[in-house]
Amino acid sequence: MTIRNVNTGNQYGQYTPDFVDYWDDLVGWESRAASEGGFYERLLKGSGVREVADVACGTGFNAINLAKSGLVVTAADGSENMIAKTRENAAQMGVTFAETKVADWVKLDKEVGTERFDALVCLGNSFTHLFEHEARRDAMEAFFKVVRPGGVVIIDHRNYDSMLDHGYTSSHQHYYTGKGVDAYPAELNRYLARFEYKFPDGAHFQLNMYPLRQDYVSHLLEDAGFINVERYGDFEKPYDRENVDFIQQVAYKP
Ligand code: SAM
């Protein structure tokens, strides 16, 4: 079997057009929306948010749902292919955004301006694509700059702690819920999580990711200046640190 899309160099260069075409099947929009249960919409609206930037919009799942809920959404991503797909999906669903933009996280403040949004979200295990601590620090600093004082940031990532400490198990109830799609780590150590995705038609892709630990991400948020970091596990709090698949980290700009 041919494995497509082995790491191509930069963090979003991995999203080649043929992988992007499969991405929506992988995401499984309806079941993913059901599993999220409106968590992000509730949390953002409860924090008084009106304008939000989804800075890793991918094919548009969260950006579109946030816009449907009445929030004013800017959909951004570093990958032109992903942005093209987001625009296509939004048009099909009759959803409009404040703006769509190809933007790398480290240049975000230069691309969109400072103190522009009440909230910034980076969801669906996206932050894992940065492999250098310095890049993660710089991206987080740019996130801090584009959020208004009093604003909120949400970052969500896989529960790599439990994978690294106890091995991989996944209920597959969240995120990668597309029918018949298999997603699992082919290689896992403290520097690399190489995930494989197998589709029912035999298509087979790989993505390389950096296994982010929960405490590390909280510290990155605090080092950038965010305060009051709260963590949820699979959208609930409190949560069992070892038995959830995904962690949502929420923090505020003073
Ligand atoms: N949030 C979407 C979802 O949950 O379906 C997409 C998640 S996908 C795993 C990660 C996304 O992050 C990709 O669309 C990729 O292009 C984007 N990305 C990775 N590194 C980036 C960077 N440095 N700047 C901007 N976008 C980046």
Short mmCIF file of C-alpha atoms and ligand atoms in Angstrom, two decimals:
data_model
loop_
_atom_site.label_atom_id
_atom_site.label_comp_id
_atom_site.label_asym_id
_atom_site.label_seq_id
_atom_site.Cartn_x
_atom_site.Cartn_y
_atom_site.Cartn_z
CA MET A 1 0.00 0.00 0.00
CA THR A 2 1.29 3.47 -0.86
CA ILE A 3 1.39 5.89 2.02
CA ARG A 4 0.78 9.42 0.84
CA ASN A 5 1.71 12.71 2.32
CA VAL A 6 4.70 11.78 4.43
CA ASN A 7 6.08 14.92 6.09
CA THR A 8 6.88 17.54 3.46
CA GLY A 9 8.95 19.94 5.49
CA ASN A 10 6.88 22.68 7.08
CA GLN A 11 4.05 22.21 9.52
CA TYR A 12 1.18 22.89 7.16
CA GLY A 13 2.91 21.69 3.98
CA GLN A 14 1.69 18.29 5.16
CA TYR A 15 -1.82 19.29 4.08
CA THR A 16 -1.54 18.51 0.36
CA PRO A 17 -4.68 18.92 -1.79
CA ASP A 18 -5.48 15.20 -1.81
CA PHE A 19 -5.28 15.01 1.98
CA VAL A 20 -7.48 18.09 2.27
CA ASP A 21 -10.03 16.31 0.07
CA TYR A 22 -10.15 13.46 2.57
CA TRP A 23 -10.13 15.70 5.64
CA ASP A 24 -13.87 16.23 5.88
CA ASP A 25 -14.43 12.46 5.86
CA LEU A 26 -11.88 12.17 8.63
CA VAL A 27 -13.45 14.89 10.70
CA GLY A 28 -16.98 13.47 10.49
CA TRP A 29 -18.79 16.81 10.93
CA GLU A 30 -22.12 15.62 12.28
CA SER A 31 -20.81 13.26 14.92
CA ARG A 32 -18.10 15.73 15.88
CA ALA A 33 -20.68 18.47 16.41
CA ALA A 34 -22.73 16.07 18.53
CA SER A 35 -19.70 15.16 20.67
CA GLU A 36 -18.72 18.82 21.19
CA GLY A 37 -22.29 19.60 22.24
CA GLY A 38 -21.89 23.33 21.58
CA PHE A 39 -19.02 23.57 24.11
CA TYR A 40 -17.11 26.33 22.28
CA GLU A 41 -20.18 28.39 21.39
CA ARG A 42 -21.39 28.22 25.02
CA LEU A 43 -18.02 29.07 26.48
CA LEU A 44 -17.34 31.99 24.13
CA LYS A 45 -20.78 33.50 24.44
CA GLY A 46 -20.66 33.03 28.22
CA SER A 47 -17.45 35.10 28.20
CA GLY A 48 -19.17 37.93 26.31
CA VAL A 49 -17.33 37.24 23.04
CA ARG A 50 -18.61 38.77 19.79
CA GLU A 51 -15.64 38.68 17.41
CA VAL A 52 -13.55 35.52 17.24
CA ALA A 53 -10.61 34.35 15.13
CA ASP A 54 -10.29 30.66 14.34
CA VAL A 55 -6.58 30.63 13.50
CA ALA A 56 -6.40 26.97 12.43
CA CYS A 57 -9.72 26.73 10.63
CA GLY A 58 -8.75 23.72 8.51
CA THR A 59 -11.78 22.92 6.36
CA GLY A 60 -13.92 25.21 8.49
CA PHE A 61 -15.70 22.95 10.97
CA ASN A 62 -15.43 25.19 14.06
CA ALA A 63 -15.35 28.51 12.18
CA ILE A 64 -18.60 27.62 10.40
CA ASN A 65 -20.33 26.41 13.57
CA LEU A 66 -19.24 29.51 15.48
CA ALA A 67 -20.53 31.75 12.69
CA LYS A 68 -23.81 29.80 12.58
CA SER A 69 -24.21 30.48 16.30
CA GLY A 70 -24.14 34.23 15.61
CA LEU A 71 -20.51 35.06 16.38
CA VAL A 72 -18.53 37.27 13.98
CA VAL A 73 -15.79 34.94 12.75
CA THR A 74 -12.48 35.45 10.99
CA ALA A 75 -11.30 32.13 9.57
CA ALA A 76 -7.52 31.88 9.17
CA ASP A 77 -5.09 29.07 8.43
CA GLY A 78 -1.50 28.78 7.23
CA SER A 79 -2.52 26.45 4.43
CA GLU A 80 -3.98 27.87 1.20
CA ASN A 81 -5.56 24.47 0.52
CA MET A 82 -7.37 24.52 3.85
CA ILE A 83 -8.60 28.09 3.40
CA ALA A 84 -9.89 27.23 -0.08
CA LYS A 85 -11.82 24.31 1.41
CA THR A 86 -13.20 26.46 4.24
CA ARG A 87 -14.48 29.01 1.70
CA GLU A 88 -16.06 26.25 -0.38
CA ASN A 89 -17.74 24.63 2.67
CA ALA A 90 -18.97 28.00 4.00
CA ALA A 91 -20.44 28.92 0.60
CA GLN A 92 -22.22 25.56 0.38
CA MET A 93 -23.72 26.09 3.84
CA GLY A 94 -24.62 29.74 3.25
CA VAL A 95 -22.29 30.92 6.02
CA THR A 96 -20.41 34.23 5.81
CA PHE A 97 -17.26 35.21 7.67
CA ALA A 98 -15.93 38.64 8.59
CA GLU A 99 -12.79 37.57 6.73
CA THR A 100 -10.89 34.52 5.53
CA LYS A 101 -7.14 34.72 5.53
CA VAL A 102 -4.04 32.66 4.86
CA ALA A 103 -1.89 33.49 7.90
CA ASP A 104 0.92 31.78 9.73
CA TRP A 105 0.53 31.99 13.51
CA VAL A 106 3.88 33.67 14.15
CA LYS A 107 2.92 36.53 11.80
CA LEU A 108 -0.69 36.72 12.94
CA ASP A 109 -0.50 40.16 14.56
CA LYS A 110 1.12 41.54 11.40
CA GLU A 111 -1.49 39.89 9.18
CA VAL A 112 -4.64 40.78 11.13
CA GLY A 113 -3.57 43.59 13.49
CA THR A 114 -3.25 43.79 17.27
CA GLU A 115 -6.10 43.64 19.81
CA ARG A 116 -8.55 42.78 17.02
CA PHE A 117 -10.61 39.96 18.59
CA ASP A 118 -12.53 39.16 21.76
CA ALA A 119 -11.37 35.57 21.35
CA LEU A 120 -8.93 33.38 19.48
CA VAL A 121 -9.39 29.64 19.03
CA CYS A 122 -6.83 27.12 17.82
CA LEU A 123 -8.70 23.82 17.80
CA GLY A 124 -8.64 20.25 16.56
CA ASN A 125 -5.13 19.43 17.77
CA SER A 126 -3.50 22.08 15.58
CA PHE A 127 -0.87 23.56 17.90
CA THR A 128 0.83 20.15 17.82
CA HIS A 129 2.18 21.06 14.36
CA LEU A 130 4.96 23.24 15.77
CA PHE A 131 8.11 21.25 16.49
CA GLU A 132 10.35 23.93 18.07
CA HIS A 133 9.80 25.44 21.50
CA GLU A 134 10.76 28.86 20.10
CA ALA A 135 8.10 28.61 17.38
CA ARG A 136 5.47 27.66 19.96
CA ARG A 137 6.54 30.57 22.19
CA ASP A 138 6.43 33.04 19.26
CA ALA A 139 3.05 31.77 18.07
CA MET A 140 1.60 32.10 21.58
CA GLU A 141 2.96 35.66 21.83
CA ALA A 142 1.30 36.51 18.51
CA PHE A 143 -1.97 34.98 19.80
CA PHE A 144 -1.69 37.22 22.87
CA LYS A 145 -1.20 40.32 20.72
CA VAL A 146 -4.27 39.83 18.52
CA VAL A 147 -6.66 39.32 21.46
CA ARG A 148 -8.19 42.34 23.18
CA PRO A 149 -7.67 42.90 26.92
CA GLY A 150 -10.28 40.81 28.75
CA GLY A 151 -10.39 38.41 25.79
CA VAL A 152 -10.16 34.65 25.79
CA VAL A 153 -7.98 32.06 24.06
CA ILE A 154 -8.84 28.37 23.60
CA ILE A 155 -6.31 25.77 22.52
CA ASP A 156 -7.21 22.17 22.18
CA HIS A 157 -4.85 19.22 21.83
CA ARG A 158 -4.68 15.48 22.15
CA ASN A 159 -4.04 14.01 25.57
CA TYR A 160 -0.43 13.15 24.75
CA ASP A 161 0.40 12.72 28.46
CA SER A 162 -1.67 9.59 28.67
CA MET A 163 -0.36 8.31 25.32
CA LEU A 164 3.27 8.85 26.35
CA ASP A 165 2.84 7.57 29.89
CA HIS A 166 0.41 4.69 29.38
CA GLY A 167 0.21 3.93 25.63
CA TYR A 168 -2.43 4.83 23.05
CA THR A 169 -6.11 4.14 23.51
CA SER A 170 -8.90 6.19 22.01
CA SER A 171 -12.61 5.96 22.34
CA HIS A 172 -12.85 7.70 18.92
CA GLN A 173 -15.88 9.53 20.27
CA HIS A 174 -14.34 12.89 19.55
CA TYR A 175 -12.90 14.56 16.47
CA TYR A 176 -11.74 11.82 14.13
CA THR A 177 -15.06 10.17 13.94
CA GLY A 178 -15.53 9.81 10.18
CA LYS A 179 -17.15 6.47 9.36
CA GLY A 180 -14.61 3.69 8.85
CA VAL A 181 -11.64 6.04 9.29
CA ASP A 182 -8.83 4.67 11.39
CA ALA A 183 -6.45 7.15 13.10
CA TYR A 184 -3.62 5.84 15.28
CA PRO A 185 0.03 6.63 16.14
CA ALA A 186 2.51 4.61 14.06
CA GLU A 187 5.42 6.11 16.00
CA LEU A 188 5.33 7.70 19.42
CA ASN A 189 8.09 9.11 21.57
CA ARG A 190 8.59 12.33 23.49
CA TYR A 191 9.68 14.19 20.33
CA LEU A 192 7.33 12.78 17.72
CA ALA A 193 3.83 11.41 17.30
CA ARG A 194 3.51 10.12 13.73
CA PHE A 195 -0.19 9.50 13.14
CA GLU A 196 -1.54 7.33 10.38
CA TYR A 197 -5.00 7.78 8.89
CA LYS A 198 -6.58 4.95 6.93
CA PHE A 199 -9.72 5.55 4.90
CA PRO A 200 -12.26 2.90 3.89
CA ASP A 201 -11.24 3.20 0.20
CA GLY A 202 -7.65 2.26 1.08
CA ALA A 203 -6.22 5.81 1.06
CA HIS A 204 -3.50 6.08 3.65
CA PHE A 205 -1.88 9.27 4.99
CA GLN A 206 0.57 10.23 7.70
CA LEU A 207 1.00 13.40 9.74
CA ASN A 208 3.91 14.20 12.02
CA MET A 209 3.07 15.97 15.26
CA TYR A 210 4.80 17.14 18.40
CA PRO A 211 3.39 15.48 21.54
CA LEU A 212 2.36 18.44 23.69
CA ARG A 213 2.07 17.80 27.40
CA GLN A 214 -0.81 19.47 29.26
CA ASP A 215 1.32 21.33 31.80
CA TYR A 216 3.67 22.55 29.09
CA VAL A 217 0.82 24.14 27.11
CA SER A 218 -0.53 25.80 30.28
CA HIS A 219 2.92 27.21 31.00
CA LEU A 220 3.26 28.47 27.41
CA LEU A 221 -0.06 30.30 27.81
CA GLU A 222 1.08 31.84 31.09
CA ASP A 223 4.51 32.78 29.72
CA ALA A 224 2.83 34.65 26.88
CA GLY A 225 0.84 36.67 29.45
CA PHE A 226 -2.49 34.83 29.60
CA ILE A 227 -3.97 34.22 33.06
CA ASN A 228 -6.48 31.98 34.81
CA VAL A 229 -5.76 28.91 32.67
CA GLU A 230 -8.56 26.36 32.96
CA ARG A 231 -8.41 22.89 31.52
CA TYR A 232 -11.22 20.63 30.35
CA GLY A 233 -10.96 16.99 29.33
CA ASP A 234 -13.23 15.96 26.44
CA PHE A 235 -15.24 19.16 27.15
CA GLU A 236 -15.76 18.47 30.85
CA LYS A 237 -14.31 19.77 34.08
CA PRO A 238 -13.08 18.27 36.34
CA TYR A 239 -11.72 15.43 34.25
CA ASP A 240 -9.69 12.27 34.64
CA ARG A 241 -6.21 13.26 33.43
CA GLU A 242 -5.45 9.79 32.12
CA ASN A 243 -8.77 8.83 30.57
CA VAL A 244 -9.74 11.60 28.19
CA ASP A 245 -8.72 11.84 24.53
CA PHE A 246 -8.54 15.62 24.12
CA ILE A 247 -7.71 18.57 26.39
CA GLN A 248 -9.21 22.03 25.98
CA GLN A 249 -7.16 24.82 27.55
CA VAL A 250 -8.93 28.13 28.15
CA ALA A 251 -7.14 31.29 29.31
CA TYR A 252 -7.73 35.03 29.50
CA LYS A 253 -5.84 38.18 28.56
CA PRO A 254 -5.72 40.53 31.55
N1 SAM B 1 -9.08 23.14 13.31
C1 SAM B 1 -9.33 22.25 12.17
C2 SAM B 1 -10.14 21.08 12.62
O1 SAM B 1 -10.20 20.82 13.83
O2 SAM B 1 -10.74 20.40 11.79
C3 SAM B 1 -8.04 21.81 11.49
C4 SAM B 1 -7.13 21.00 12.30
S1 SAM B 1 -5.70 20.44 11.43
C5 SAM B 1 -5.19 19.14 12.51
C6 SAM B 1 -4.43 21.62 11.78
C7 SAM B 1 -4.53 22.91 11.00
O3 SAM B 1 -3.52 23.81 11.50
C8 SAM B 1 -4.27 22.76 9.52
O4 SAM B 1 -5.32 23.33 8.79
C9 SAM B 1 -2.94 23.49 9.30
O5 SAM B 1 -2.83 24.09 8.02
C10 SAM B 1 -2.95 24.52 10.41
N2 SAM B 1 -1.61 24.99 10.80
C11 SAM B 1 -0.56 24.23 11.20
N3 SAM B 1 0.49 25.00 11.49
C12 SAM B 1 0.10 26.29 11.27
C13 SAM B 1 0.75 27.56 11.41
N4 SAM B 1 2.01 27.66 11.83
N5 SAM B 1 0.06 28.68 11.11
C14 SAM B 1 -1.23 28.60 10.69
N6 SAM B 1 -1.90 27.42 10.54
C15 SAM B 1 -1.24 26.29 10.82
#
